[in-house]
Short mmCIF file of C-alpha atoms and ligand atoms in Angstrom, two decimals:
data_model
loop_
_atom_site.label_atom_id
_atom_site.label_comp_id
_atom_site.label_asym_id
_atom_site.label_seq_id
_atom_site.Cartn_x
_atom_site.Cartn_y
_atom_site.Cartn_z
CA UNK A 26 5.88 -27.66 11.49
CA UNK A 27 6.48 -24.17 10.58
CA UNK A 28 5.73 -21.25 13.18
CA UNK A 29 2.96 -18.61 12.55
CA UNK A 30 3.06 -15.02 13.81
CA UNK A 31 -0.18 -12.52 13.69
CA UNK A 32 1.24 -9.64 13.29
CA UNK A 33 -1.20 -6.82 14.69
CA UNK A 34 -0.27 -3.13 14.42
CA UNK A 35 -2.21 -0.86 17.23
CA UNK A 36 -3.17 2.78 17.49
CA UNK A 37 -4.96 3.01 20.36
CA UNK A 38 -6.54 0.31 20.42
CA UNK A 39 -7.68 -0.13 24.18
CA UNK A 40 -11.37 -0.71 23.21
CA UNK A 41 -10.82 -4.25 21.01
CA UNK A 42 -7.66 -5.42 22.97
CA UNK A 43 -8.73 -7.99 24.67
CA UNK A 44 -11.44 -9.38 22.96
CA UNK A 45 -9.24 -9.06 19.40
CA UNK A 46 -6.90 -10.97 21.98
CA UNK A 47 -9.54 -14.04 22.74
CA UNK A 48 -10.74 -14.42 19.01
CA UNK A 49 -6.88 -14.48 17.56
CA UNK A 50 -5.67 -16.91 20.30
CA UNK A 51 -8.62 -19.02 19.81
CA UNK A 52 -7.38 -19.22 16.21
CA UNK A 53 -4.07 -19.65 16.91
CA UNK A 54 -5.07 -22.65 18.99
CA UNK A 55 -7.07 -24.27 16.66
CA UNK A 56 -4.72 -24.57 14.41
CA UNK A 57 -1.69 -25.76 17.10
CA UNK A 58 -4.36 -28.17 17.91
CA UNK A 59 -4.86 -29.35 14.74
CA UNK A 60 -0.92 -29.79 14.01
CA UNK A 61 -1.34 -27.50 11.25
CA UNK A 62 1.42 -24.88 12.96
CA UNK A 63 4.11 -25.32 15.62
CA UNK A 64 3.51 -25.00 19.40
CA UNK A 65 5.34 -21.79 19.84
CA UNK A 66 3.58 -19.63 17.50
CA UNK A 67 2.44 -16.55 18.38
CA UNK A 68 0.66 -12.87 18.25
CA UNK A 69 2.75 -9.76 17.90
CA UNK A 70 1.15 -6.85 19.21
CA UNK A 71 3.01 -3.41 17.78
CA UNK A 72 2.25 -1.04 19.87
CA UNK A 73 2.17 2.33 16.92
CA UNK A 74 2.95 5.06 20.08
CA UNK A 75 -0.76 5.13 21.77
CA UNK A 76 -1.50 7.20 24.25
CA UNK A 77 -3.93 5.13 25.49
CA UNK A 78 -3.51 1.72 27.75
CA UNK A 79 -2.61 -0.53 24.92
CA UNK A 80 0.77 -1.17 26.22
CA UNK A 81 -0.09 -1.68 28.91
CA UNK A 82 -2.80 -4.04 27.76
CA UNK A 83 -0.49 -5.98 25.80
CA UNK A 84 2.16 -6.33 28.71
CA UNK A 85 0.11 -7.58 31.17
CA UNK A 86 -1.35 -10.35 28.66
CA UNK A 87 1.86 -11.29 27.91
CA UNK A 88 2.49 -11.99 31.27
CA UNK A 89 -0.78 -14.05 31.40
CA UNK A 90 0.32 -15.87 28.01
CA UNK A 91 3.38 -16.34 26.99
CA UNK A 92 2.23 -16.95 22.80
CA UNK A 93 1.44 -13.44 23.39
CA UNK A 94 4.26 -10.47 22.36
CA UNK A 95 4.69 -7.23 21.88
CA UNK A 96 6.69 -4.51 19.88
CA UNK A 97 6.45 -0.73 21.73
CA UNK A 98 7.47 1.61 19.41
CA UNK A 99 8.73 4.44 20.78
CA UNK A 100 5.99 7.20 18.53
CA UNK A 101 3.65 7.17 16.25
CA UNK A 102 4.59 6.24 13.07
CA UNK A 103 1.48 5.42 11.25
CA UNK A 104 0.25 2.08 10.55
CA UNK A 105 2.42 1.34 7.24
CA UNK A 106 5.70 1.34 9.11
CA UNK A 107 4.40 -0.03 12.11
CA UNK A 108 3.58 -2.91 10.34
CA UNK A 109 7.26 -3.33 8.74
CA UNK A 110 8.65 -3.07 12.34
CA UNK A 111 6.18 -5.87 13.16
CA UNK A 112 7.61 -7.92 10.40
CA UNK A 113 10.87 -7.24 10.81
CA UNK A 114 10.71 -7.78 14.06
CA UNK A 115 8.71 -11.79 13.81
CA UNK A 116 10.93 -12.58 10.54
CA UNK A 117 13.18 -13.10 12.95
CA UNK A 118 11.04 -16.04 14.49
CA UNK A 119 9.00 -16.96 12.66
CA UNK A 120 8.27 -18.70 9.14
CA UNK A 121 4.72 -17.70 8.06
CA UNK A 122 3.36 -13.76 8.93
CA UNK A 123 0.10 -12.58 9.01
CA UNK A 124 -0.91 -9.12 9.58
CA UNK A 125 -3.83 -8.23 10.64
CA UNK A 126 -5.67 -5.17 11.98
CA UNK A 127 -6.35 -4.93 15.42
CA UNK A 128 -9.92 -4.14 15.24
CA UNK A 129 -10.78 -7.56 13.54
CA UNK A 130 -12.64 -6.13 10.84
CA UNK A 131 -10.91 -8.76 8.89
CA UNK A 132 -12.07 -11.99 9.18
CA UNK A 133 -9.55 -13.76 11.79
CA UNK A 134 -10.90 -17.46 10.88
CA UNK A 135 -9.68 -16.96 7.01
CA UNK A 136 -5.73 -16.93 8.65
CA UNK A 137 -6.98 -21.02 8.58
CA UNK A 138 -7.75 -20.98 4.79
CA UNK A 139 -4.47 -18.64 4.35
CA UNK A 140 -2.19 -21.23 6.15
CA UNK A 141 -3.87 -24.10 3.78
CA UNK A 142 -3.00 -21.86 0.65
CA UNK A 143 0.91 -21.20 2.09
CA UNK A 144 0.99 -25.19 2.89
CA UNK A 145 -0.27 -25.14 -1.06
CA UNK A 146 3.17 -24.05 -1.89
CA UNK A 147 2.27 -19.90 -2.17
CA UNK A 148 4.44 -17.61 -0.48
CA UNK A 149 2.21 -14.52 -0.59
CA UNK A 150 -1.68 -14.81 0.29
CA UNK A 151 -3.79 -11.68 0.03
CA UNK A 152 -6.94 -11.55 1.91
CA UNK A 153 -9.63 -9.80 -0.69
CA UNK A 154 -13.05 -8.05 0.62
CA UNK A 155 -15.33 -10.45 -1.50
CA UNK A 156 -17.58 -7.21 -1.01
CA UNK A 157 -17.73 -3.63 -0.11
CA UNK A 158 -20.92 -3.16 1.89
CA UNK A 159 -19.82 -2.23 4.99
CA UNK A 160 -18.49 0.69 3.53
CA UNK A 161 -19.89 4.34 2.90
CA UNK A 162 -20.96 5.07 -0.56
CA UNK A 163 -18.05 7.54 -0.52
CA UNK A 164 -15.97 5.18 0.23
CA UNK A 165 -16.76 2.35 -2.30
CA UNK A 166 -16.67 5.19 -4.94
CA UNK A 167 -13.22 6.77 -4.30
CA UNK A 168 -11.64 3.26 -3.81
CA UNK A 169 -13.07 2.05 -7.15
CA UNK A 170 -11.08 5.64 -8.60
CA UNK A 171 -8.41 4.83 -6.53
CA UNK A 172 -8.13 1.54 -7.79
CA UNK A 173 -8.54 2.60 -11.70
CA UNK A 174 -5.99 5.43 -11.20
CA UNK A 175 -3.18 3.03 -9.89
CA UNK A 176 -4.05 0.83 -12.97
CA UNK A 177 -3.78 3.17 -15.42
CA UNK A 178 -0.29 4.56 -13.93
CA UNK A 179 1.04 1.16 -14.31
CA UNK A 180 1.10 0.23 -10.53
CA UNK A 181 0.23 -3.17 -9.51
CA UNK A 182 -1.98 -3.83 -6.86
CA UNK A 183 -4.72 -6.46 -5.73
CA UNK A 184 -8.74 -4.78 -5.71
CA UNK A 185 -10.44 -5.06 -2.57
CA UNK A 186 -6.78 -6.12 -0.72
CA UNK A 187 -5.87 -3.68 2.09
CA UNK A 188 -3.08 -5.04 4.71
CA UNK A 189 -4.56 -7.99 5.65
CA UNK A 190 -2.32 -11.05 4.46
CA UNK A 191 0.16 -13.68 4.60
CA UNK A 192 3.15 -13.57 3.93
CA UNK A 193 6.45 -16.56 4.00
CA UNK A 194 9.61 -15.81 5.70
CA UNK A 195 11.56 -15.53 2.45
CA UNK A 196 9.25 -12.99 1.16
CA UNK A 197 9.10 -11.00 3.72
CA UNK A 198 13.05 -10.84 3.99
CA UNK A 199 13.09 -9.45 0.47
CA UNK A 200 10.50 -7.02 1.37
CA UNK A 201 12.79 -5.82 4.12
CA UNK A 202 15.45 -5.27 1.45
CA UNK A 203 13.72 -2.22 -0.33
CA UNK A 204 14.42 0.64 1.23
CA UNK A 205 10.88 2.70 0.40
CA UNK A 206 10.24 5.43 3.11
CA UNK A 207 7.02 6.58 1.46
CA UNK A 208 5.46 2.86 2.42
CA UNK A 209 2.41 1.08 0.68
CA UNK A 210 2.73 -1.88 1.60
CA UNK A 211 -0.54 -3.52 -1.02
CA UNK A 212 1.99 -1.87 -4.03
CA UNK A 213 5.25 -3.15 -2.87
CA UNK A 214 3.93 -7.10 -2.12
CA UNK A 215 3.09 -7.44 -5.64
CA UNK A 216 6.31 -6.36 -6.84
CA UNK A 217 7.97 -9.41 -5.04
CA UNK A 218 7.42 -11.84 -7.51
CA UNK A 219 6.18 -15.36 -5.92
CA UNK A 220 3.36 -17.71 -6.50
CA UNK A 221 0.40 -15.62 -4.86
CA UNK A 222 -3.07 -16.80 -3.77
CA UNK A 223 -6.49 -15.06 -2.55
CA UNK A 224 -8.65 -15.89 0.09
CA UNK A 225 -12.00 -13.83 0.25
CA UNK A 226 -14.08 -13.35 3.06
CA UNK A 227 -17.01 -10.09 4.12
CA UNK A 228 -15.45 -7.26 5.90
CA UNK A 229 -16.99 -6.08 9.04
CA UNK A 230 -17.89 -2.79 10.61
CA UNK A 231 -15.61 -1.82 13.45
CA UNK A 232 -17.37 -3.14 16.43
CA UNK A 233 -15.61 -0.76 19.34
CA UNK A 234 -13.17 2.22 19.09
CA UNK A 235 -13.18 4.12 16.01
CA UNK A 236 -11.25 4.29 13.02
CA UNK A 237 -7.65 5.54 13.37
CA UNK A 238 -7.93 6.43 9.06
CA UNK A 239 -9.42 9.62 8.66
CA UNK A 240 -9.84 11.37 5.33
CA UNK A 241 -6.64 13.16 5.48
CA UNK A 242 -4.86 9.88 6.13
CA UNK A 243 -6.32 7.87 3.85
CA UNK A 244 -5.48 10.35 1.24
CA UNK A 245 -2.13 11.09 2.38
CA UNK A 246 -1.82 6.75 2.01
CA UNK A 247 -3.09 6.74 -1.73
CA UNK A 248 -1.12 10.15 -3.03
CA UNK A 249 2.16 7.86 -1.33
CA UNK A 250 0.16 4.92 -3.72
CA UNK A 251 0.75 7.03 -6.52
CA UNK A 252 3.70 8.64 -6.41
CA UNK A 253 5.74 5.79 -4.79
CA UNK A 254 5.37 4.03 -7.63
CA UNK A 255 4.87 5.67 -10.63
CA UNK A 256 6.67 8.29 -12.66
CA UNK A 257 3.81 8.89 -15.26
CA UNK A 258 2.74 12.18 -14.26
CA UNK A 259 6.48 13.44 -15.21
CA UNK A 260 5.77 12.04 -18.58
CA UNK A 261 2.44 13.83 -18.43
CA UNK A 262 3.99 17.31 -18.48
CA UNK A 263 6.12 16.33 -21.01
CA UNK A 264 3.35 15.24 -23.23
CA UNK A 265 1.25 17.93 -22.80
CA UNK A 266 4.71 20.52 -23.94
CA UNK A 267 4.46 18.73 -26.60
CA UNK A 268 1.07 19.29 -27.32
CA UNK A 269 1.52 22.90 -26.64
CA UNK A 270 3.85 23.18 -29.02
CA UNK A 271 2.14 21.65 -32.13
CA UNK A 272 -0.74 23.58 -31.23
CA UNK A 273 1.17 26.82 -31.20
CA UNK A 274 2.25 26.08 -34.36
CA UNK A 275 -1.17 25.52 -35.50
CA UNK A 276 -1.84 28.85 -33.99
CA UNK A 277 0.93 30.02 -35.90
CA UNK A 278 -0.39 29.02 -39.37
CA UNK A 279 -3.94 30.85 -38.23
CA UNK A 280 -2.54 34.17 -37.00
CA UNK A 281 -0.44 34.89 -40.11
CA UNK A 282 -3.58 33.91 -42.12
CA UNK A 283 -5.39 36.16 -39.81
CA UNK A 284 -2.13 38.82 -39.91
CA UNK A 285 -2.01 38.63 -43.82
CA UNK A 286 -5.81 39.04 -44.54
CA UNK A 287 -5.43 42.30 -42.21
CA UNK A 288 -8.23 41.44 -39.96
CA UNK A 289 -6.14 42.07 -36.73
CA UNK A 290 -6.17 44.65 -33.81
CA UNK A 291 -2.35 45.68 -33.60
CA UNK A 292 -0.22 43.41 -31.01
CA UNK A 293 -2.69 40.42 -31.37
CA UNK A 294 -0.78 38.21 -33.55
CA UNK A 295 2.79 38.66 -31.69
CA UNK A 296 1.07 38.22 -28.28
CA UNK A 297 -1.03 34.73 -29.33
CA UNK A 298 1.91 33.67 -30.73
CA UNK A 299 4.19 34.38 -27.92
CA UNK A 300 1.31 32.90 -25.01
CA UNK A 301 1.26 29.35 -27.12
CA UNK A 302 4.78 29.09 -27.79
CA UNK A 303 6.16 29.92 -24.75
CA UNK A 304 3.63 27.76 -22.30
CA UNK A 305 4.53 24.96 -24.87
CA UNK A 306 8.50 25.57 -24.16
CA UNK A 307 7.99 25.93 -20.30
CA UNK A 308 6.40 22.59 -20.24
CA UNK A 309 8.36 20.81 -22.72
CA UNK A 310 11.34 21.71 -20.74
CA UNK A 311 9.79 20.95 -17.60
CA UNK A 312 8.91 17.74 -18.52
CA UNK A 313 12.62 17.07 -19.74
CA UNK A 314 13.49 18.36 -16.17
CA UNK A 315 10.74 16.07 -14.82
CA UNK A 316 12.14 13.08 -16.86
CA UNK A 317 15.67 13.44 -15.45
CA UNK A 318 14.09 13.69 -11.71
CA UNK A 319 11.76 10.11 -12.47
CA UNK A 320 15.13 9.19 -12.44
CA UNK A 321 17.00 10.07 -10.07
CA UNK A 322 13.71 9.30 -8.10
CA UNK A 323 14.44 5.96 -8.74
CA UNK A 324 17.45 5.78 -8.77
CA UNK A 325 17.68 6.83 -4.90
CA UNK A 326 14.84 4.13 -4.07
CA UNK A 327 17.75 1.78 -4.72
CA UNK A 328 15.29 -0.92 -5.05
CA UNK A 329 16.51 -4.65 -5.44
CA UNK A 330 16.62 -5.50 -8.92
CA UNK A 331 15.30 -8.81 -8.89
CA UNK A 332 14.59 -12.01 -6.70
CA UNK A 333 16.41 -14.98 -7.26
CA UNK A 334 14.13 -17.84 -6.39
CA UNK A 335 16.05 -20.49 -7.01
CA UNK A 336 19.25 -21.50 -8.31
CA UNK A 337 20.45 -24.90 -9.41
CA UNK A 338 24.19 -25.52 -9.82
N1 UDP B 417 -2.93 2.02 13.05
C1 UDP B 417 -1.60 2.19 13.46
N2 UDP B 417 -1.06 3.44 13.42
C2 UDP B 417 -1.76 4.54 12.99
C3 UDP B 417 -3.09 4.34 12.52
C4 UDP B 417 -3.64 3.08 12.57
O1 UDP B 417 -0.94 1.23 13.83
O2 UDP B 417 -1.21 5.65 12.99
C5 UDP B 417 -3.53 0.66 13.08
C6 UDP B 417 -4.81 0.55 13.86
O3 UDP B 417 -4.59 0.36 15.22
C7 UDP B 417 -5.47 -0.66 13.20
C8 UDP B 417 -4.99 -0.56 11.76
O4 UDP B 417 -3.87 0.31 11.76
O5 UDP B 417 -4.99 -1.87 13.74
C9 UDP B 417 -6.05 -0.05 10.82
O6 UDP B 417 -6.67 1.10 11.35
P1 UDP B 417 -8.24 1.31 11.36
O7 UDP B 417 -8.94 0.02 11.66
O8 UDP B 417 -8.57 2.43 12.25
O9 UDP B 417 -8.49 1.70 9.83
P2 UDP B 417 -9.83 1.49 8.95
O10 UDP B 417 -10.25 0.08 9.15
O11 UDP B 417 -10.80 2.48 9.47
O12 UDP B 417 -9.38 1.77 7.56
MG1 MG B 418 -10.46 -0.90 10.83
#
């Protein structure tokens, strides 16, 4: 039977500890009880630098329980990377991951219907908001943008996912072997290749503490969406030097016209000419700069270049 860690990054999470504690062990025990994962299973706490008593928390119920660990990080590193030292951390255990959030806003009972889908042969299981009501209007608008944006810049990612999913040993050790410091996490699973699944459940509202993603995080998380994975707006620039430059030579053709007929103050025509073709050259060349940095930029990520399933010799 294989062994299951929940994988559950905190930021001061004091308020939801323990009963986030209760509901996840309850689950966990269901399913030991059930044969469906091994006996020694268990929760991983990661403890993102609080200064509240979540370490604490976490210590003294693993103590009480030994299926329950814990990973204290030594400062706050935001939930992204705490989550990679969680599964870097359990890969080393365990054979299935799921990570969770710790204030169980995610449904904890769909982990069941994940494990089914892993059993299922899938090595990746996204859990997937089947709806967005428990979110602010503001908030279902600008993820719906967000969403569109990452699409159209050629970046894959699963609507309505967040960082709630499951994940096998193997993929998660291939995870671990790209070396992104600007993490986002829901851009980098799809990359991984592997048969993927969905399970969808309703998202609650945060029942105590509050949320630890405030505007400037969240957008600090999707401009690391964006330019983690996409070069586009380098080829942007270019584009629009391009432009520029046709246009100036449109503008070219219409101030000699203009120049010829005589109906011109003097320095007009050699100004207009100069604004249009000069914008167009700093951009063009800007964009050839920005074409050579794309690649550097990804060049440095040093990526893997592919994932060898299988091989039969
Ligand atoms: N979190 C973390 N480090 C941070 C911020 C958040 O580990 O710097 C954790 C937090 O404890 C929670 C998860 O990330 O388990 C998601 O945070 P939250 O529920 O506050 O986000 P929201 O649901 O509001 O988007
Ligand atoms: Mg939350």
């Amino acid at each position: 039977m294989k062994r299951l860690a929940i994988i559950v990054p905190c930021f001061n999470e004091e308020a939801v500890l323990w009963d986030t504690t209760k509901k996840l062990l309850a689950v966990l025990n269901g399913m030991k009880r059930d044969k469906v994962i091994a006996d020694n299973s268990f929760l991983l706490y990661v403890n993102d630098g609080s200064a509240d008593m979540t370490w604490s928390i976490v210590k003294k119920l693993h103590t009480e329980n030994s299926a329950v660990c814990g990973v204290n990080l030594a400062g706050n590193v935001g939930h992204q990377k705490a989550l990679v030292a969680g599964l870097s951390t359990a890969v080393q255990y365990a054979d299935i991951m799921v990570s969770i959030d710790a204030d169980l806003q995610d449904d904890e009972n769909a982990i069941v219907r994940m494990v089914g889908l892993y059993e299922q042969g899938n090595d990746i299981v996204y859990g997937v908001r089947s709806s967005r009501k428990t979110d602010t209007r503001f908030k279902r608008i600008t993820a719906v943008m967000f969403y569109r944006m990452m699409r159209s810049f050629g970046v894959k990612s699963v609507f309505n996912h967040a960082d709630f999913r499951l994940m096998s040993k193997r993929a998660v050790l291939y995870l671990l072997q790209f070396h992104d410091r600007n993490l986002f996490l829901r851009g980098m699973v799809p990359m991984l290749g592997y048969k993927t699944a969905s399970v969808y459940y309703e998202r609650k509202s945060r029942t105590a503490g509050e949320s630890k993603y405030p505007l400037a995080k969240m957008l600090a998380l999707a401009l690391d969406g964006v330019t983690s994975f996409s070069i586009k707006p380098f080829h942007f620039v270019l584009y629009l030097g391009v432009a520029f430059l046709v246009i100036s030579f449109a503008i070219f053709c219409w101030v000699s016209y203009s120049y010829i007929t005589g109906r011109v103050v003097p320095g007009w025509s050699s100004l207009m000419l100069s604004v249009w073709f000069c914008s167009g050259c700093v951009l063009f060349c800007l964009g050839v700069i920005g074409e050579y940095i794309g690649k550097i930029y990804v060049e440095v990520k040093n990526r893997p270049l592919y994932n060898i399933e299988q091989v039969l010799m």
